[in-house]
JSON list of C-alpha atoms in Angstrom, two decimals:
[
{"chain": "A", "resi": 1, "resn": "MET", "atom": "CA", "xyz": [0.19, 0.06, -0.10]},
{"chain": "A", "resi": 2, "resn": "SER", "atom": "CA", "xyz": [1.30, 3.59, -0.92]},
{"chain": "A", "resi": 3, "resn": "ALA", "atom": "CA", "xyz": [-0.07, 6.93, -0.59]},
{"chain": "A", "resi": 4, "resn": "HIS", "atom": "CA", "xyz": [-0.92, 7.04, -4.02]},
{"chain": "A", "resi": 5, "resn": "ASP", "atom": "CA", "xyz": [-2.30, 3.58, -4.45]},
{"chain": "A", "resi": 6, "resn": "PRO", "atom": "CA", "xyz": [-4.20, 3.02, -0.82]},
{"chain": "A", "resi": 7, "resn": "THR", "atom": "CA", "xyz": [-5.61, -0.52, -0.03]},
{"chain": "A", "resi": 8, "resn": "HIS", "atom": "CA", "xyz": [-9.39, 0.18, 0.80]},
{"chain": "A", "resi": 9, "resn": "PRO", "atom": "CA", "xyz": [-11.19, -2.09, 3.10]},
{"chain": "A", "resi": 10, "resn": "THR", "atom": "CA", "xyz": [-14.03, -4.44, 1.53]},
{"chain": "A", "resi": 11, "resn": "ASP", "atom": "CA", "xyz": [-17.04, -3.26, 3.35]},
{"chain": "A", "resi": 12, "resn": "PRO", "atom": "CA", "xyz": [-18.13, 0.22, 2.18]},
{"chain": "A", "resi": 13, "resn": "GLY", "atom": "CA", "xyz": [-20.13, 0.53, 5.09]},
{"chain": "A", "resi": 14, "resn": "ASP", "atom": "CA", "xyz": [-16.85, 0.70, 7.56]},
{"chain": "A", "resi": 15, "resn": "PRO", "atom": "CA", "xyz": [-16.88, 4.09, 8.92]},
{"chain": "A", "resi": 16, "resn": "ALA", "atom": "CA", "xyz": [-12.51, 3.80, 8.22]},
{"chain": "A", "resi": 17, "resn": "ALA", "atom": "CA", "xyz": [-13.56, 2.86, 4.80]},
{"chain": "A", "resi": 18, "resn": "GLY", "atom": "CA", "xyz": [-11.18, 4.96, 2.45]},
{"chain": "A", "resi": 19, "resn": "ARG", "atom": "CA", "xyz": [-8.74, 6.21, 5.16]},
{"chain": "A", "resi": 20, "resn": "PRO", "atom": "CA", "xyz": [-5.27, 5.27, 4.58]},
{"chain": "A", "resi": 21, "resn": "ASP", "atom": "CA", "xyz": [-4.45, 5.18, 8.27]},
{"chain": "A", "resi": 22, "resn": "GLY", "atom": "CA", "xyz": [-7.88, 3.08, 8.99]},
{"chain": "A", "resi": 23, "resn": "SER", "atom": "CA", "xyz": [-9.20, 5.75, 11.52]},
{"chain": "A", "resi": 24, "resn": "ALA", "atom": "CA", "xyz": [-12.83, 6.34, 11.93]},
{"chain": "A", "resi": 25, "resn": "PRO", "atom": "CA", "xyz": [-14.06, 9.98, 11.40]},
{"chain": "A", "resi": 26, "resn": "VAL", "atom": "CA", "xyz": [-14.62, 11.99, 14.83]},
{"chain": "A", "resi": 27, "resn": "ASP", "atom": "CA", "xyz": [-17.71, 14.01, 15.78]},
{"chain": "A", "resi": 28, "resn": "PHE", "atom": "CA", "xyz": [-16.42, 17.53, 16.17]},
{"chain": "A", "resi": 29, "resn": "ALA", "atom": "CA", "xyz": [-18.93, 20.34, 17.41]},
{"chain": "A", "resi": 30, "resn": "VAL", "atom": "CA", "xyz": [-18.42, 23.94, 18.56]},
{"chain": "A", "resi": 31, "resn": "ASP", "atom": "CA", "xyz": [-20.88, 25.81, 20.77]},
{"chain": "A", "resi": 32, "resn": "LEU", "atom": "CA", "xyz": [-20.68, 29.54, 19.35]},
{"chain": "A", "resi": 33, "resn": "THR", "atom": "CA", "xyz": [-23.26, 30.53, 22.07]},
{"chain": "A", "resi": 34, "resn": "ALA", "atom": "CA", "xyz": [-20.83, 32.41, 24.27]},
{"chain": "A", "resi": 35, "resn": "HIS", "atom": "CA", "xyz": [-19.09, 33.80, 21.09]},
{"chain": "A", "resi": 36, "resn": "GLU", "atom": "CA", "xyz": [-22.60, 35.42, 19.77]},
{"chain": "A", "resi": 37, "resn": "ALA", "atom": "CA", "xyz": [-23.39, 36.85, 23.29]},
{"chain": "A", "resi": 38, "resn": "HIS", "atom": "CA", "xyz": [-20.32, 38.55, 23.22]},
{"chain": "A", "resi": 39, "resn": "ARG", "atom": "CA", "xyz": [-20.61, 39.89, 19.38]},
{"chain": "A", "resi": 40, "resn": "ARG", "atom": "CA", "xyz": [-24.15, 41.03, 20.20]},
{"chain": "A", "resi": 41, "resn": "ALA", "atom": "CA", "xyz": [-23.00, 42.85, 23.15]},
{"chain": "A", "resi": 42, "resn": "GLN", "atom": "CA", "xyz": [-20.13, 44.67, 21.11]},
{"chain": "A", "resi": 43, "resn": "VAL", "atom": "CA", "xyz": [-22.69, 45.55, 18.40]},
{"chain": "A", "resi": 44, "resn": "LEU", "atom": "CA", "xyz": [-24.94, 47.04, 21.15]},
{"chain": "A", "resi": 45, "resn": "GLU", "atom": "CA", "xyz": [-22.12, 48.87, 22.88]},
{"chain": "A", "resi": 46, "resn": "ALA", "atom": "CA", "xyz": [-20.87, 50.03, 19.25]},
{"chain": "A", "resi": 47, "resn": "ILE", "atom": "CA", "xyz": [-24.32, 51.66, 18.43]},
{"chain": "A", "resi": 48, "resn": "GLY", "atom": "CA", "xyz": [-24.67, 53.18, 21.83]},
{"chain": "A", "resi": 49, "resn": "PRO", "atom": "CA", "xyz": [-27.29, 53.83, 24.23]},
{"chain": "A", "resi": 50, "resn": "HIS", "atom": "CA", "xyz": [-29.26, 56.65, 22.33]},
{"chain": "A", "resi": 51, "resn": "TRP", "atom": "CA", "xyz": [-29.76, 54.50, 19.20]},
{"chain": "A", "resi": 52, "resn": "ASP", "atom": "CA", "xyz": [-33.53, 54.48, 18.53]},
{"chain": "A", "resi": 53, "resn": "PRO", "atom": "CA", "xyz": [-34.68, 51.44, 16.44]},
{"chain": "A", "resi": 54, "resn": "VAL", "atom": "CA", "xyz": [-37.92, 52.78, 15.30]},
{"chain": "A", "resi": 55, "resn": "GLU", "atom": "CA", "xyz": [-36.31, 56.07, 14.59]},
{"chain": "A", "resi": 56, "resn": "ALA", "atom": "CA", "xyz": [-33.82, 54.33, 12.41]},
{"chain": "A", "resi": 57, "resn": "LEU", "atom": "CA", "xyz": [-36.70, 52.44, 10.54]},
{"chain": "A", "resi": 58, "resn": "HIS", "atom": "CA", "xyz": [-38.60, 55.84, 9.73]},
{"chain": "A", "resi": 59, "resn": "GLY", "atom": "CA", "xyz": [-35.22, 57.25, 8.18]},
{"chain": "A", "resi": 60, "resn": "GLU", "atom": "CA", "xyz": [-34.66, 54.30, 6.21]},
{"chain": "A", "resi": 61, "resn": "GLU", "atom": "CA", "xyz": [-38.15, 54.62, 4.96]},
{"chain": "A", "resi": 62, "resn": "ALA", "atom": "CA", "xyz": [-37.79, 58.25, 4.27]},
{"chain": "A", "resi": 63, "resn": "ALA", "atom": "CA", "xyz": [-34.59, 57.28, 2.06]},
{"chain": "A", "resi": 64, "resn": "TYR", "atom": "CA", "xyz": [-36.47, 54.87, 0.06]},
{"chain": "A", "resi": 65, "resn": "ASP", "atom": "CA", "xyz": [-39.37, 57.50, -0.64]},
{"chain": "A", "resi": 66, "resn": "LEU", "atom": "CA", "xyz": [-36.38, 59.96, -1.59]},
{"chain": "A", "resi": 67, "resn": "LEU", "atom": "CA", "xyz": [-34.85, 57.04, -3.85]},
{"chain": "A", "resi": 68, "resn": "TYR", "atom": "CA", "xyz": [-37.90, 56.27, -5.66]},
{"chain": "A", "resi": 69, "resn": "SER", "atom": "CA", "xyz": [-39.19, 60.17, -5.91]},
{"chain": "A", "resi": 70, "resn": "GLY", "atom": "CA", "xyz": [-39.04, 61.98, -9.38]},
{"chain": "A", "resi": 71, "resn": "LEU", "atom": "CA", "xyz": [-38.91, 58.83, -11.66]},
{"chain": "A", "resi": 72, "resn": "ASP", "atom": "CA", "xyz": [-39.11, 59.47, -15.15]},
{"chain": "A", "resi": 73, "resn": "GLU", "atom": "CA", "xyz": [-41.53, 57.75, -17.27]},
{"chain": "A", "resi": 74, "resn": "GLU", "atom": "CA", "xyz": [-39.12, 54.53, -18.21]},
{"chain": "A", "resi": 75, "resn": "GLN", "atom": "CA", "xyz": [-37.97, 54.38, -14.71]},
{"chain": "A", "resi": 76, "resn": "GLN", "atom": "CA", "xyz": [-41.33, 54.29, -12.97]},
{"chain": "A", "resi": 77, "resn": "ARG", "atom": "CA", "xyz": [-41.90, 51.36, -15.61]},
{"chain": "A", "resi": 78, "resn": "VAL", "atom": "CA", "xyz": [-38.76, 49.60, -14.55]},
{"chain": "A", "resi": 79, "resn": "TYR", "atom": "CA", "xyz": [-40.01, 50.27, -10.81]},
{"chain": "A", "resi": 80, "resn": "ASP", "atom": "CA", "xyz": [-43.60, 48.87, -11.33]},
{"chain": "A", "resi": 81, "resn": "ASP", "atom": "CA", "xyz": [-41.93, 45.84, -13.14]},
{"chain": "A", "resi": 82, "resn": "LEU", "atom": "CA", "xyz": [-39.71, 45.36, -10.12]},
{"chain": "A", "resi": 83, "resn": "VAL", "atom": "CA", "xyz": [-42.68, 45.62, -7.54]},
{"chain": "A", "resi": 84, "resn": "ALA", "atom": "CA", "xyz": [-44.83, 43.09, -9.87]},
{"chain": "A", "resi": 85, "resn": "ALA", "atom": "CA", "xyz": [-41.86, 40.75, -9.91]},
{"chain": "A", "resi": 86, "resn": "GLY", "atom": "CA", "xyz": [-41.88, 41.04, -6.11]},
{"chain": "A", "resi": 87, "resn": "VAL", "atom": "CA", "xyz": [-38.10, 42.06, -6.19]},
{"chain": "A", "resi": 88, "resn": "LEU", "atom": "CA", "xyz": [-39.19, 45.55, -4.19]},
{"chain": "A", "resi": 89, "resn": "PRO", "atom": "CA", "xyz": [-41.97, 46.16, -2.06]},
{"chain": "A", "resi": 90, "resn": "PRO", "atom": "CA", "xyz": [-44.88, 48.36, -3.12]},
{"chain": "A", "resi": 91, "resn": "ARG", "atom": "CA", "xyz": [-44.77, 51.87, -1.73]},
{"chain": "A", "resi": 92, "resn": "GLY", "atom": "CA", "xyz": [-47.45, 54.36, -1.94]},
{"chain": "A", "resi": 93, "resn": "GLY", "atom": "CA", "xyz": [-50.11, 52.33, -3.43]},
{"chain": "A", "resi": 94, "resn": "GLY", "atom": "CA", "xyz": [-48.01, 50.64, -5.77]},
{"chain": "A", "resi": 95, "resn": "ARG", "atom": "CA", "xyz": [-46.44, 53.82, -7.29]},
{"chain": "A", "resi": 96, "resn": "ALA", "atom": "CA", "xyz": [-43.05, 55.42, -6.33]},
{"chain": "A", "resi": 97, "resn": "ALA", "atom": "CA", "xyz": [-43.33, 58.42, -4.68]},
{"chain": "A", "resi": 98, "resn": "ALA", "atom": "CA", "xyz": [-44.08, 61.57, -6.57]}
]
């Protein structure tokens, strides 16, 4: 048996099948719960105590309204197609803001 031509066990159901050293696979698990809690704490610390998620959402909605305002005829057609395809959510009754 060489490294380039390993001898395989005859039983394909054997967990060591195809491993040159005949070892069985080992279960490996990592619990990232503590890391995730630490990451979330760091995010909240970086955001700061004055962050208001509702206000941030309203600002985001206002930005989208501005983004889709004043569209010319072709842009409005593309916007309407994207809304109809479900790519963009409908805004202002299905039309971009004027």
